[in-house]
Structure formats: structure tokens, C-alpha cells
Coordinates of C-alpha atoms (C1' of nucleotides) in Angstrom, one line a residue:
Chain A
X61 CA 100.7 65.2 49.9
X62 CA 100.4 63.0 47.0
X63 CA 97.9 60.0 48.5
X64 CA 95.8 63.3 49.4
X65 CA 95.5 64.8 45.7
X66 CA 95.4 61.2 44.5
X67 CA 92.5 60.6 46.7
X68 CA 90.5 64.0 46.4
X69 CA 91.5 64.1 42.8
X70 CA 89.6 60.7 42.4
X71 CA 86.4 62.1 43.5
X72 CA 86.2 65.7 41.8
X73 CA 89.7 67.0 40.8
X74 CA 91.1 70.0 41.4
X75 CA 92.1 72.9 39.4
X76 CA 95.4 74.2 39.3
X77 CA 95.3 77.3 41.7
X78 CA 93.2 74.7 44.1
X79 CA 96.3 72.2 43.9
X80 CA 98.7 74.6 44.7
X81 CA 96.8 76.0 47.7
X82 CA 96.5 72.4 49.2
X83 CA 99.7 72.0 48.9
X84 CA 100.7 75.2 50.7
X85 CA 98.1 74.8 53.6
X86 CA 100.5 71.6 54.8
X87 CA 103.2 72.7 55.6
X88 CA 105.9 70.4 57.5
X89 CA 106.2 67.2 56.8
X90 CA 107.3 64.5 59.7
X91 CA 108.5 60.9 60.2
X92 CA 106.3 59.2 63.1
X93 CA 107.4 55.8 64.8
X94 CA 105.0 53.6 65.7
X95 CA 104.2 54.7 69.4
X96 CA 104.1 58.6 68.9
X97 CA 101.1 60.6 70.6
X98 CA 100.7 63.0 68.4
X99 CA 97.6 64.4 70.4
X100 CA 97.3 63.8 74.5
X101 CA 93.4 63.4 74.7
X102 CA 91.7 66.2 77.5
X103 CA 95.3 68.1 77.5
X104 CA 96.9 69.0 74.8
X105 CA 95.8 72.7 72.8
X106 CA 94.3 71.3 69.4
X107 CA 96.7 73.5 66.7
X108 CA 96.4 71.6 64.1
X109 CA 95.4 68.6 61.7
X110 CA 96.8 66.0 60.1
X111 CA 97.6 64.7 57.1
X112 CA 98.1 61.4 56.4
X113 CA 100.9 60.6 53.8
X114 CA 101.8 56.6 54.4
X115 CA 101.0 54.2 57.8
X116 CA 98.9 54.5 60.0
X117 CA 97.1 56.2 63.2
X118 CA 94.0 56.6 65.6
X119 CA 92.1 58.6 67.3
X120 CA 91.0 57.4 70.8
X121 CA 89.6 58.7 74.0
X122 CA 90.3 57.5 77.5
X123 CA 87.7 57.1 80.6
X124 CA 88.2 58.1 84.4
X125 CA 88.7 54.6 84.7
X126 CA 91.5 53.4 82.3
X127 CA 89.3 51.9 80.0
X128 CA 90.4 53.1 76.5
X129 CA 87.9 53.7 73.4
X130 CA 89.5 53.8 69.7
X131 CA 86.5 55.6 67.8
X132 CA 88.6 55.7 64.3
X133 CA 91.4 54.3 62.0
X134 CA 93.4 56.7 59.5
X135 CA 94.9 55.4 56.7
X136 CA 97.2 57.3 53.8
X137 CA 95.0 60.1 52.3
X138 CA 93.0 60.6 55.8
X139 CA 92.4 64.1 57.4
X140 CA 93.3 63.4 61.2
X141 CA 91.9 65.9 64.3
X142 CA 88.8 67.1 62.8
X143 CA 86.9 66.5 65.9
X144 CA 89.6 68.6 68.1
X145 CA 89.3 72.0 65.8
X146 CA 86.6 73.7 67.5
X147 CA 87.8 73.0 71.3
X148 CA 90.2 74.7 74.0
X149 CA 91.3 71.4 74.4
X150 CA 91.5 67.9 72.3
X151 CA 88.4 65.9 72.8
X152 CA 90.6 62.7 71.6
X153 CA 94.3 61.6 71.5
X154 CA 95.7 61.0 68.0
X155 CA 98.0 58.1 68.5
X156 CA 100.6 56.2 65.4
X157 CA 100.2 52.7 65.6
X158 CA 102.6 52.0 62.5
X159 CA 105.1 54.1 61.2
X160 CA 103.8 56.7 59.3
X161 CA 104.5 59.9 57.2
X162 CA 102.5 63.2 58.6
X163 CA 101.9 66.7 57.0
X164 CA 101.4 69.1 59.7
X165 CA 98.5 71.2 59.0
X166 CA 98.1 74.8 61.3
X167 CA 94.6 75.3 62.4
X168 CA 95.6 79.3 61.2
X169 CA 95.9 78.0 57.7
X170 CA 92.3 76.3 57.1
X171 CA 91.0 79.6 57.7
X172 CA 93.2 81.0 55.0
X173 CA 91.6 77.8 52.7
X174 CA 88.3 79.3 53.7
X175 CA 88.8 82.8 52.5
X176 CA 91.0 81.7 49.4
X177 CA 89.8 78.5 48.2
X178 CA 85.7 77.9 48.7
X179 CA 86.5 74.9 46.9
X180 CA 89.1 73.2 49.3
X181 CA 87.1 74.7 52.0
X182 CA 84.2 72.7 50.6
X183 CA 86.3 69.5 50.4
X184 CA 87.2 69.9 53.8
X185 CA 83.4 70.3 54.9
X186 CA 82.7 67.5 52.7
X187 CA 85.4 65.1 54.4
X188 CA 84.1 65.7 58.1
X189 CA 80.6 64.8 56.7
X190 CA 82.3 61.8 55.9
X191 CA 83.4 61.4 58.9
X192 CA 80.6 61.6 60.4
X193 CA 78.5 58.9 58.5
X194 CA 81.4 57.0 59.2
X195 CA 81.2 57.4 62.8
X196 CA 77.4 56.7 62.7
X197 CA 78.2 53.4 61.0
X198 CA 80.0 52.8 63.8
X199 CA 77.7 53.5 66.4
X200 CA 75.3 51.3 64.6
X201 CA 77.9 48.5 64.8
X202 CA 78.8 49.0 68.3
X203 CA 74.9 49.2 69.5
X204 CA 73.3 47.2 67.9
X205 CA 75.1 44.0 66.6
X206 CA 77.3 41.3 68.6
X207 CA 80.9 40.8 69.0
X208 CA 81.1 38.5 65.6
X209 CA 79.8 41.1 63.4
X210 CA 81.8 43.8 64.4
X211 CA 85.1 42.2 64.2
X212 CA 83.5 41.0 60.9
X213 CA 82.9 45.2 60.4
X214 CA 86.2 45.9 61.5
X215 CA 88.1 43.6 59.3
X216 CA 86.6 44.7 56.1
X217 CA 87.3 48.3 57.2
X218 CA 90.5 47.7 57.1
X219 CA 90.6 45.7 54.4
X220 CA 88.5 48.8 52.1
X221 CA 90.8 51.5 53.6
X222 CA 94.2 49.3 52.8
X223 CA 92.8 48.7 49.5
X224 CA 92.1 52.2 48.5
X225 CA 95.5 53.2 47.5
X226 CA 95.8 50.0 45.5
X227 CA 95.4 49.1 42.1
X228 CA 93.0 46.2 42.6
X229 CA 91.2 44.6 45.8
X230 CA 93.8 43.3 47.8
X231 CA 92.7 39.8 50.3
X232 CA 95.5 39.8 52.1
X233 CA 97.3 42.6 54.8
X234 CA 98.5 43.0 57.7
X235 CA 95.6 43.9 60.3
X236 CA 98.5 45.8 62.5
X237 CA 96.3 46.0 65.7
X238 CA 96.8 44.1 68.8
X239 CA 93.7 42.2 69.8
X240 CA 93.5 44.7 73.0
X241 CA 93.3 47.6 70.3
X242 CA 90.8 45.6 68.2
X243 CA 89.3 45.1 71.4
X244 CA 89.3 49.3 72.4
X245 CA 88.1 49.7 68.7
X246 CA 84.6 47.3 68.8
X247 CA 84.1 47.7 72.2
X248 CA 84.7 44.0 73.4
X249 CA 87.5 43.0 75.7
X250 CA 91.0 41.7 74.7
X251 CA 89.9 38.6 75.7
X252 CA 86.8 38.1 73.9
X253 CA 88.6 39.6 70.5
X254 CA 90.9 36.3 71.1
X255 CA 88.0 33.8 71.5
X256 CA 86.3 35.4 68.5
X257 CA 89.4 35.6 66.2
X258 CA 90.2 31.6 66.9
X259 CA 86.5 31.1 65.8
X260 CA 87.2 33.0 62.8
X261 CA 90.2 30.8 62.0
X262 CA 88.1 27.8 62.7
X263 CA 85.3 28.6 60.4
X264 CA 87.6 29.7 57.5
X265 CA 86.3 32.8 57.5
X266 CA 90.3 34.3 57.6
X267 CA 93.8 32.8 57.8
X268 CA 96.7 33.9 59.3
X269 CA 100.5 34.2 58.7
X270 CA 102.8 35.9 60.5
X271 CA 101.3 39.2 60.5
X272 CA 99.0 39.5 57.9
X273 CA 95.0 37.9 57.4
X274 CA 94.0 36.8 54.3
X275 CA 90.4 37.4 54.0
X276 CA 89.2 33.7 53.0
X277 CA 85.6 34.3 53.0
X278 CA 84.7 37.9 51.9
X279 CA 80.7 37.2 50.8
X280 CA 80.3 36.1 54.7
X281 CA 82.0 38.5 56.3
X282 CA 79.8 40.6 54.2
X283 CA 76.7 39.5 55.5
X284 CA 77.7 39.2 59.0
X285 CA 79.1 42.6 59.4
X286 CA 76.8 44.7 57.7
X287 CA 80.4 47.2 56.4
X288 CA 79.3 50.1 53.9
X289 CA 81.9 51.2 52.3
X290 CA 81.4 55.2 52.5
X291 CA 84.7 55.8 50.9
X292 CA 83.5 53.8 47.6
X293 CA 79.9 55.8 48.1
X294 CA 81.2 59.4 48.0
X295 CA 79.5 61.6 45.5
X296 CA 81.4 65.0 45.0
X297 CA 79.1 65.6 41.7
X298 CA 77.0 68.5 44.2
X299 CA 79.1 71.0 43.9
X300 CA 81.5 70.1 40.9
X301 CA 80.1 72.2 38.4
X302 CA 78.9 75.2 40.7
X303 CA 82.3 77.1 41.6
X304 CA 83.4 79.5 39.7
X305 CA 87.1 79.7 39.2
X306 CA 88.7 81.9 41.8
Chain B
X104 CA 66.3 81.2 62.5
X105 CA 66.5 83.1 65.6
X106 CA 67.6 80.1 67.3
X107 CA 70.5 79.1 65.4
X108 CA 71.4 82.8 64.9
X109 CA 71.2 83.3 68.6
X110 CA 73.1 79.6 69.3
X111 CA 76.0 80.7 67.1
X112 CA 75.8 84.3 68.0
X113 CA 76.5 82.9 71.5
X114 CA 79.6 81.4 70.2
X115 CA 81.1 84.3 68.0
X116 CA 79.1 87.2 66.9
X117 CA 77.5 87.3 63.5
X118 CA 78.8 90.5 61.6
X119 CA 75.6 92.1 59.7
X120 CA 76.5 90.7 56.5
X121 CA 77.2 87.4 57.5
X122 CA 73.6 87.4 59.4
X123 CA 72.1 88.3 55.9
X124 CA 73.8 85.4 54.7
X125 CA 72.4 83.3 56.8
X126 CA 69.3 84.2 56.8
X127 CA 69.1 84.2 53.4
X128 CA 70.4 80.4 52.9
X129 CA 67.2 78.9 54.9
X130 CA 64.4 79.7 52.7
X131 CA 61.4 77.3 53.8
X132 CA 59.8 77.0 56.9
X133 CA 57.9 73.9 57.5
X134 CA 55.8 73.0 60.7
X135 CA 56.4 69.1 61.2
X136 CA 54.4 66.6 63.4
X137 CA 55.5 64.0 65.5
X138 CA 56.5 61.5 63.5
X139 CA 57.8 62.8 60.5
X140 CA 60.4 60.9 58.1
X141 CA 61.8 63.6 56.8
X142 CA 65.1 61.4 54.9
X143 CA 64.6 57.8 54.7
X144 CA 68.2 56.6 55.2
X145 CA 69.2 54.2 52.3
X146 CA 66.5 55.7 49.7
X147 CA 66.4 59.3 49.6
X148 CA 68.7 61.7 48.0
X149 CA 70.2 64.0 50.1
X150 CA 69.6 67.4 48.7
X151 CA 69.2 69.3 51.9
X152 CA 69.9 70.1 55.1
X153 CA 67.5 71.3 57.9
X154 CA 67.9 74.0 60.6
X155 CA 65.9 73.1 63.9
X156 CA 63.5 76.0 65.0
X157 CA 62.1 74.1 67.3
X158 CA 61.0 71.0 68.7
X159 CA 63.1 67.6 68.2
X160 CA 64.8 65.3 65.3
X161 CA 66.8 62.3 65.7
X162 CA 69.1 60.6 62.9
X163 CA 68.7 56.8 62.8
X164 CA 69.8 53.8 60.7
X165 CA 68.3 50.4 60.0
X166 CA 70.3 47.2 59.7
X167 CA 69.0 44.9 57.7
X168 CA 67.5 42.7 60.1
X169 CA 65.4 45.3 61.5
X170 CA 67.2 46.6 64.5
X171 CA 67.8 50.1 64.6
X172 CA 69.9 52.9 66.0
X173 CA 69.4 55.9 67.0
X174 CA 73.0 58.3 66.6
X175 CA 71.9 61.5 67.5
X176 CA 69.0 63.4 69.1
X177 CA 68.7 67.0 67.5
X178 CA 67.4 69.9 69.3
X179 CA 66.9 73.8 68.8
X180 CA 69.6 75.5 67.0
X181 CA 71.3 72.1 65.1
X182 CA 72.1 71.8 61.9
X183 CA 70.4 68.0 60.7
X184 CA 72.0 66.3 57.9
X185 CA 75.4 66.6 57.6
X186 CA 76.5 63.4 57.4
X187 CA 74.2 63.2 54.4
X188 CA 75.7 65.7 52.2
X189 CA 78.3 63.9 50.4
X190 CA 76.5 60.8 49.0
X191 CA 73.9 59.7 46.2
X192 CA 71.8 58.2 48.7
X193 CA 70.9 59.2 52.2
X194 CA 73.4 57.2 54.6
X195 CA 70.8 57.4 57.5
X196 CA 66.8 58.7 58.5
X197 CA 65.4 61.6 59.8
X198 CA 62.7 61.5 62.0
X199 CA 60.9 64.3 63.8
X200 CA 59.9 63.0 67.2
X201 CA 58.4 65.7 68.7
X202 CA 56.2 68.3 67.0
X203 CA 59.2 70.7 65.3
X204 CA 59.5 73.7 62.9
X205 CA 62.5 73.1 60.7
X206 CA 64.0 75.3 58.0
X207 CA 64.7 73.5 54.4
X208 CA 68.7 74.2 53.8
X209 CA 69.2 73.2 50.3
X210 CA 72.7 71.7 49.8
X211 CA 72.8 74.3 47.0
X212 CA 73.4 77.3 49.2
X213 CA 75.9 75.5 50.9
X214 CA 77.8 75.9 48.3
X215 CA 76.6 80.0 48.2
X216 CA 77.8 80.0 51.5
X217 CA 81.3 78.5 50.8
X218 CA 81.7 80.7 48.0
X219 CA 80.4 84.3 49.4
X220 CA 80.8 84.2 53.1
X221 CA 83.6 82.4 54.2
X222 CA 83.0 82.6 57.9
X223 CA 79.7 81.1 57.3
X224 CA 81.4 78.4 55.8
X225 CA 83.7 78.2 58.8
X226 CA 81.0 77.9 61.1
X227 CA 79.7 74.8 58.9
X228 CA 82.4 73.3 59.1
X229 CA 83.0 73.9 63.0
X230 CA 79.6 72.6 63.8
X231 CA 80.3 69.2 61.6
X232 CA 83.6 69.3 63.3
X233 CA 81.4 69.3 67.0
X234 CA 78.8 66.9 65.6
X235 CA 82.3 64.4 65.5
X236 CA 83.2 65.1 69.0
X237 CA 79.9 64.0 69.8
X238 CA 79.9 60.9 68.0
X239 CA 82.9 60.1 69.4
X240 CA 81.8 60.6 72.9
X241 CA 78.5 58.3 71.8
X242 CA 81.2 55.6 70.5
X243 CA 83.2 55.5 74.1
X244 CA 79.6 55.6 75.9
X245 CA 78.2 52.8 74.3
X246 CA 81.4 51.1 73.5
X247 CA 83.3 51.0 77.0
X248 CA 80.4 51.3 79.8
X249 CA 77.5 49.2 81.0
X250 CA 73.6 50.7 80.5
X251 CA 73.6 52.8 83.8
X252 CA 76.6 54.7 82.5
X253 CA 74.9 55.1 79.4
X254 CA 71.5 56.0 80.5
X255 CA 72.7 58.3 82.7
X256 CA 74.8 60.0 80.0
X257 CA 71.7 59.9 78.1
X258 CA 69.7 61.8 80.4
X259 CA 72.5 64.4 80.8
X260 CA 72.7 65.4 77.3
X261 CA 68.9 65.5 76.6
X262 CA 69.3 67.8 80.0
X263 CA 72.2 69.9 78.5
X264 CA 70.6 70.5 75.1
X265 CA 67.1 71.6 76.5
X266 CA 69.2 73.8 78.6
X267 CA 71.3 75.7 76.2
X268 CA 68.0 77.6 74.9
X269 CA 67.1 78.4 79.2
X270 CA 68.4 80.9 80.6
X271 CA 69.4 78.6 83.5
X272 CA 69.8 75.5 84.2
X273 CA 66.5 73.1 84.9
X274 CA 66.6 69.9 86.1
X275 CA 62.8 69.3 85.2
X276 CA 62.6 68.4 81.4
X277 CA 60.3 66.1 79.2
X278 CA 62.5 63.2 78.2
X279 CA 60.3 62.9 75.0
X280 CA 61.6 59.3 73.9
X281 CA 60.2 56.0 74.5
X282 CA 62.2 52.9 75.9
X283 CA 62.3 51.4 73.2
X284 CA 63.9 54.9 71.4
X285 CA 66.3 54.8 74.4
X286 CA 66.9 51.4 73.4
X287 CA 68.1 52.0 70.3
X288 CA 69.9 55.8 71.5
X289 CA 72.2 53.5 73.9
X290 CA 72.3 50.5 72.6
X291 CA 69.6 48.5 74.8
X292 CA 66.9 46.7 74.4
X293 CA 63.9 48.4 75.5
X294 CA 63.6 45.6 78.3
X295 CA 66.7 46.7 79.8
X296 CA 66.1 50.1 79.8
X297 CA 63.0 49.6 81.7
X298 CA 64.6 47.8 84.3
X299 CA 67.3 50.3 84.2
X300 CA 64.8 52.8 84.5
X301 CA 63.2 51.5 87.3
X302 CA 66.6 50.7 89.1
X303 CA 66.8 55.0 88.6
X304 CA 63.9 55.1 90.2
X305 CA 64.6 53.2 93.3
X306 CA 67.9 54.8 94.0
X307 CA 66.8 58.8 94.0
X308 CA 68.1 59.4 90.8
X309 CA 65.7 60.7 89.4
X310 CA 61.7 61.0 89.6
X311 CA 58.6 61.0 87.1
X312 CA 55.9 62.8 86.6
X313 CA 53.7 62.3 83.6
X314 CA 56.1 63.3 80.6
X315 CA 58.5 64.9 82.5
X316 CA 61.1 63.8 84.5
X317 CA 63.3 65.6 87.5
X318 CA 66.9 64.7 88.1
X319 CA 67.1 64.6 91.6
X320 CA 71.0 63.8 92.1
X321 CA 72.8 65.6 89.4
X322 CA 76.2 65.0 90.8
X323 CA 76.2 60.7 90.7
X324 CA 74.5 61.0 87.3
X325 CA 77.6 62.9 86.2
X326 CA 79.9 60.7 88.3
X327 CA 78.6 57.5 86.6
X328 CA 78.2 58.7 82.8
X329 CA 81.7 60.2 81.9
X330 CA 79.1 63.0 79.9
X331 CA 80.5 66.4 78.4
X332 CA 79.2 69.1 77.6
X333 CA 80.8 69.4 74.4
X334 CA 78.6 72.7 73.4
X335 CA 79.7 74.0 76.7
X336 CA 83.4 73.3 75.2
X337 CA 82.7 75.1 72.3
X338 CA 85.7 77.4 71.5
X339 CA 85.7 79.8 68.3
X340 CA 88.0 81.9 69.2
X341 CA 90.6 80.9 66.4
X342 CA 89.2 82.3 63.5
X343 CA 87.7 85.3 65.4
X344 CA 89.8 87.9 64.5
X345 CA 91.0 86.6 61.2
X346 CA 88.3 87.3 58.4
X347 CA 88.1 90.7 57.1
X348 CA 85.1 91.5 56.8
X349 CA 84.0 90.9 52.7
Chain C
dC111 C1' 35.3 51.2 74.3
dG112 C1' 38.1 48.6 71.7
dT113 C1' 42.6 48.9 69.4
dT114 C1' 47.2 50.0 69.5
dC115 C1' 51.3 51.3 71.4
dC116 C1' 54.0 51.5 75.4
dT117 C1' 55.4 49.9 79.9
dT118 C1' 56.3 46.4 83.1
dT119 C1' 57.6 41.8 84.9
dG120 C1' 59.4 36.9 85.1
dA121 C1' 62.3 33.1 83.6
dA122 C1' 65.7 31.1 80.9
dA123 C1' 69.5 31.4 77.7
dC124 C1' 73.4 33.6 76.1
dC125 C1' 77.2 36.7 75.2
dA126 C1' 80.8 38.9 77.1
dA127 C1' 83.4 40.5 81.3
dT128 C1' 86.2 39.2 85.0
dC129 C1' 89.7 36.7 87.3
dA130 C1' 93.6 34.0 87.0
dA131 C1' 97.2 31.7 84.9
dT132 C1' 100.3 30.0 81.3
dA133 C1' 102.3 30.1 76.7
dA134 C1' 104.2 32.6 72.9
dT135 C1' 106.6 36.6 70.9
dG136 C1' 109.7 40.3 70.2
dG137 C1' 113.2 43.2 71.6
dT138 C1' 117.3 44.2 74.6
dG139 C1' 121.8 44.1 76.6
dG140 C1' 125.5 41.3 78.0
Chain D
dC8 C1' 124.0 34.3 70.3
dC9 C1' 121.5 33.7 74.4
dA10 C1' 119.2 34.9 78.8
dC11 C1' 116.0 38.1 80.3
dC12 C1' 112.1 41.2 80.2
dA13 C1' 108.0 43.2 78.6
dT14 C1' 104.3 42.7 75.8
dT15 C1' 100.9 40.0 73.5
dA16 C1' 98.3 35.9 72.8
dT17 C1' 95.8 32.1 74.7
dT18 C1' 92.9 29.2 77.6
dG19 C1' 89.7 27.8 81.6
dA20 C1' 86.3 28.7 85.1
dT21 C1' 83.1 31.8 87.0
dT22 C1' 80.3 35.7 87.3
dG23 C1' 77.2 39.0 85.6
dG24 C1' 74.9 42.1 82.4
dT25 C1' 71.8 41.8 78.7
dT26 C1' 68.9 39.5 75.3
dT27 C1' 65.3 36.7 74.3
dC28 C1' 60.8 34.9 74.9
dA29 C1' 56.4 35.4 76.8
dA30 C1' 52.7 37.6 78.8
dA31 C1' 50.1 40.9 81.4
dG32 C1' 49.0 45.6 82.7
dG33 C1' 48.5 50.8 81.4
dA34 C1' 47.8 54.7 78.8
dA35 C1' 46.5 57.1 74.7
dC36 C1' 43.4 57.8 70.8
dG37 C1' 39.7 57.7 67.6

DNA sequence: CGTTCCTTTGAAACCAATCAATAATGGTGG
DNA sequence: CCACCATTATTGATTGGTTTCAAAGGAACG
């Protein structure tokens, strides 16, 4: 739970009572090797979040005909499943795609953080807001730019979310996606994503070793891409001062 | 109000209280024209969200080369703004595009509602948790088909959402978008998604008349877009039963 | 009745998908 | 430790969907 308080406590911290019911509302914590399906897409009963404590997972959503969609990245400090709460059944797999570190969070107890704890219930409104102007982003990335930019996008993503948890901006790190995920992820095939990575290489834009970039030209990416940030624009100040105490 | 009260009413029954609430967190009506920028994305401050009474709304945002992308088309009953709430400055526009009454929801009283009626919170929350299904669902669309798919998924949802305030289903409906705004919904330029259009035409798809247009074979439209429904899915039965009343 | 916005059409260029095959990489069991 | 297998990365040739550019025809509105 700690990259969770670390990362809400950033942006409007929490009182005492507040931190101990955000603690209580996750309950189980688990290991998750790369690999696990934590949520099986247009099957599985949607029971809970999660909550990400260390590595890394998506959410995706498969067609009729194979082809494969990954709409988001989750890094440590992420809410995972908000999309799934208000169905019978998950709209979207949650898949780990590097070892990670999950709180288990019962759908049963986010009620119980609405009638308790406005103010966690508020955070937790506020964080699928975010997710939604993240998802917009997205959409405008997807729709109306080419394949350069959004690999461009997707690269500073990364790069924003990895670099959230650390003390300073960080130009190197391992990308940790296969170029058929990065494909899935910006809507281009595995093949393209290959063509377009060697370009990349080939107009020092990033370097490669092994299994981590380094970002060698971070102004250009900028402009090519577009990438806000939302993370770095949250403003919690609208409802710090309102709540009373419970 | 009576649509959105009768929308989530649909869903899970209001209790008296609750309806006061509600009622009472919408305080201005406003009659809007076609054509009304009611957030400029990027410039405004975001101190307010808007209840559709009537008529229609989309979200947009602008890249800084001009292009621009529709995310979502809002109809009667939506809530408009969420994924405004938690920032300084408005992460994307709101337009009115066809003649609409609207309720002003200052963020505010979100807050009112968080603290006094916890399952009006809930429902907040829910319906920002829907508004990420459907992003999603826009993200596979537009990332993993080709423009008939996505057309056709187009005119399904603009079909579903008229049809959630009819008492049954029509397949006659005023499409109420240009082709260049279905350009920019889908991810097309308006070129393509006259040619599309036409190619619609020629294969019995669908017909025009004037404004409105009739979908004359529902069952390959489906069988080419991949759409849902996903206020169809709607399930709130998990916090039904477990608010006391206040 | 002209202006403006929207629709429609054609031709050429381009980005990306598809098809197909080979090379690299990583992990596994013998 | 090495041969083997599965996955991932890479490359070429071809096809095709979509954009771009350009222009003309319609429809709506004051």
C-alpha cells in the first residue's frame, strides 16, 4: 500500500482515520508472475480492483477475430478494474506483464469507503476521472496521429509513469513490452512497431541495450507525440479544504 | 432532471432522500443552441459538470496542428465532464451539437454529494466507471478495425443511446453529425467517411432521408462493428442492498 | 441570391497491413 | 553445457486502406 499513500498523499494527503481506512479496504496482498490473468475479458465476474504495489500490468480487450487491443498500462500506485465495477461481467482482461505486487481490493469494500470515508470515496471518483482523460488522450493519439507519434506517445508514457516513483526524471528503463504488445497498445501491427522502432534507433531519437531505451532525444519526442502528462496535471486543491473531519 | 432521474432510476431505484439530493445538486437550467462551446479544452477551468436534459454534447480535443477528435457523443440522461474534474485546466471541449437543455453541476456539490449521500456518490462513481468501459470500447474500435467496422459501430451507438429514452427500439434516428464530425468520432477523414458512407448506401445497410437515416440490416451492422451496448450491461446490483438508508 | 458550409468525386501518394521467410533470443530438459 | 523448442525480432515484396490535394456540386441561411 505504500506507493498508493505515497502517491495520493502527494496530491492532497490524508488524515489519519482516512489512512487507516485505505489501508483496511485492501485487504490481501499477492505475488503475480509475469503471465498471470488476473481478469479473463467477457467472462470472468468483476469482484474486485486492484492495487498496484510494484511491476507492472494491463488492461486489454480481445475482438471476435483474435485481434487484441491493450487500452492501458498500470504502473505502482495505479487503481486496476475501474472499468469492470459496474458490469455482470469484465468488459476487459487485466493481464501482469512483469512481476508485480497486488492488493486485492473487494468490490463490497468500496461501498464501505463510500459510507465511511467521503474523502477516499472522492479520491476514488477523482482517480477514474483520471482515467478517463487519460483514455481520451489516447483516443486522440490513436485517431488522429500516425504510427511515429504514437510510439513517440507511448514511450514518454512510460517513461512519466516509471519516473513517478522516482526521485528525479529518469532517461533510461526498461520499456518491458514486446513490439506485438506495443503494437496491441497504439493500434499498429507488430510489424510496423519494428520498422518504426529501427527508424527511431536510426534517427537517435532512443538507444538500446539489452532491455532498457534510453530516451536520447526527449524535446523531439515531445513534439512528435503530443504526451500530456495528466499525472503531473492533477489538481486535488477542489475539494481539500471542503470535508469536514469524519 | 427527469431524464437522468428516470436513466438511473432504471438502473437502481432512487430512495426519496437520495432523489432530493439529486435534485437539489443541479441548480441551473440553461437552454443551449447548436453550437455551443460550453468548456474550451486547454483554457477553461473546470468548475462544473453538466447533466444532459436533452438534446446532444460531444467532448473533443485539439492537437496542436489542428486536427481534432471527437471521444464521446453525449445524449439524454449523461453526466458531461468528468474527465474534467481533477485538473486546473480543462483537459478537453464541450460542444453542444444539437439544440440541448443542460443542467449546471457545480464541482462543489460534488463534493455535498460525497459527503451527505453516499449512494449518490456511488452512482458518480459507477457512471465515470461506465464512461471507462466506453472509452475502452472506442480505443479497440478505432485502434484494431478498418472504417466500416468503425462506422458501423458508430451508427449503433448513436442508435442505442437515442433508444434508451424510447420505449422501443427504432431504427429511424437523425444521425445529427456531419462527415467531417464522423471523421473525427472514428478517426477518418471526412473523405473517407463519405466514401464509406456511400459504400453503406450501395450495399442495403442503411438508407437516407433528409436528416434521418434508417438502418435497414441491423444484424451485419452488428456483425461487422464488434459494438456493445455497455448501458444495456449496466449492473448495480452490488451496492443495492448495502446502504442504510441515512 | 450570393455566401458559406457540407457533400461528393477523382487521381496520386503514402502509411500500414498482409504474406512469407529468416534470424535472434531465451528458456528447457537431457 | 548444449541441442532443441518457442517466442520474439527482423526484413522484403506486395497489397490495400486511407490521406492528401484539388475541384465541383448541393444545401442551408440571411
Amino acid at each position: 500500500m505504500e506507493t498508493l499513500l505515497a502517491k495520493y498523499g502527494r496530491i492532497t494527503p490524508l488524515r489519519p482515520e482516512e489512512e487507516t481506512s485505505f489501508r483496511g479496504l485492501a485487504m490481501t496482498r499477492r505475488e503475480c508472475p509475469t503471465g498471470t490473468l488476473l481478469v479473463a475479458g467477457d467472462f470472468d465476474e468483476p469482484d474486485q480492483l486492484f492495487v498496484v504495489e510494484s511491476g507492472r500490468l494491463f488492461a486489454s480487450s480481445e475482438l471476435s477475430n483474435g485481434e487484441r487491443a491493450i487500452t492501458r498500462l498500470y504502473f505502482a500506485g495505479d487503481i486496476v478494474g475501474t472499468a469492470n465495477i459496474p458490469f455482470e461481467i469484465a468488459t476487459q482482461s487485466i493481464t501482469v506483464h512483469r512481476d508485480a505486487v497486488i492488493y486485492l481490493f473487494p468490490r463490497q469494500r468500496l461501498i464501505d469507503a463510500f459510507r465511511y470515508t467521503p474523502r477516499v470515496a472522492a479520491i476514488f471518483y477523482t482517480f477514474a476521472a483520471l482515467e478517463n482523460a487519460i483514455l481520451n488522450d489516447r483516443l486522440v493519439s490513436i485517431g488522429r496521429t500516425r504510427g511515429k507519434a504514437r510510439l513517440a506517445g507511448l514511450i514518454l508514457e512510460i517513461a512519466a509513469r516509471l519516473n513517478l516513483t522516482r526521485p528525479q526524471f529518469e532517461r533510461e528503463f526498461v520499456l518491458g513490452l514486446t513490439q506485438s504488445q506495443i503494437g496491441d497498445a497504439i493500434g499498429l501491427t507488430e510489424v510496423q512497431v519494428n520498422r518504426l522502432i529501427r527508424s527511431f534507433y536510426e534517427e537517435r531519437l532512443v538507444r538500446r541495450s539489452g532491455e532498457t531505451i534510453k530516451i536520447l532525444d526527449l524535446q523531439r519526442l515531445r513534439e512528435m507525440s503530443h504526451f500530456h502528462d495528466r499525472y503531473d496535471d492533477l489538481d486535488l486543491n477542489w475539494f481539500k479544504d471542503d470535508f469536514q473531519a469524519n
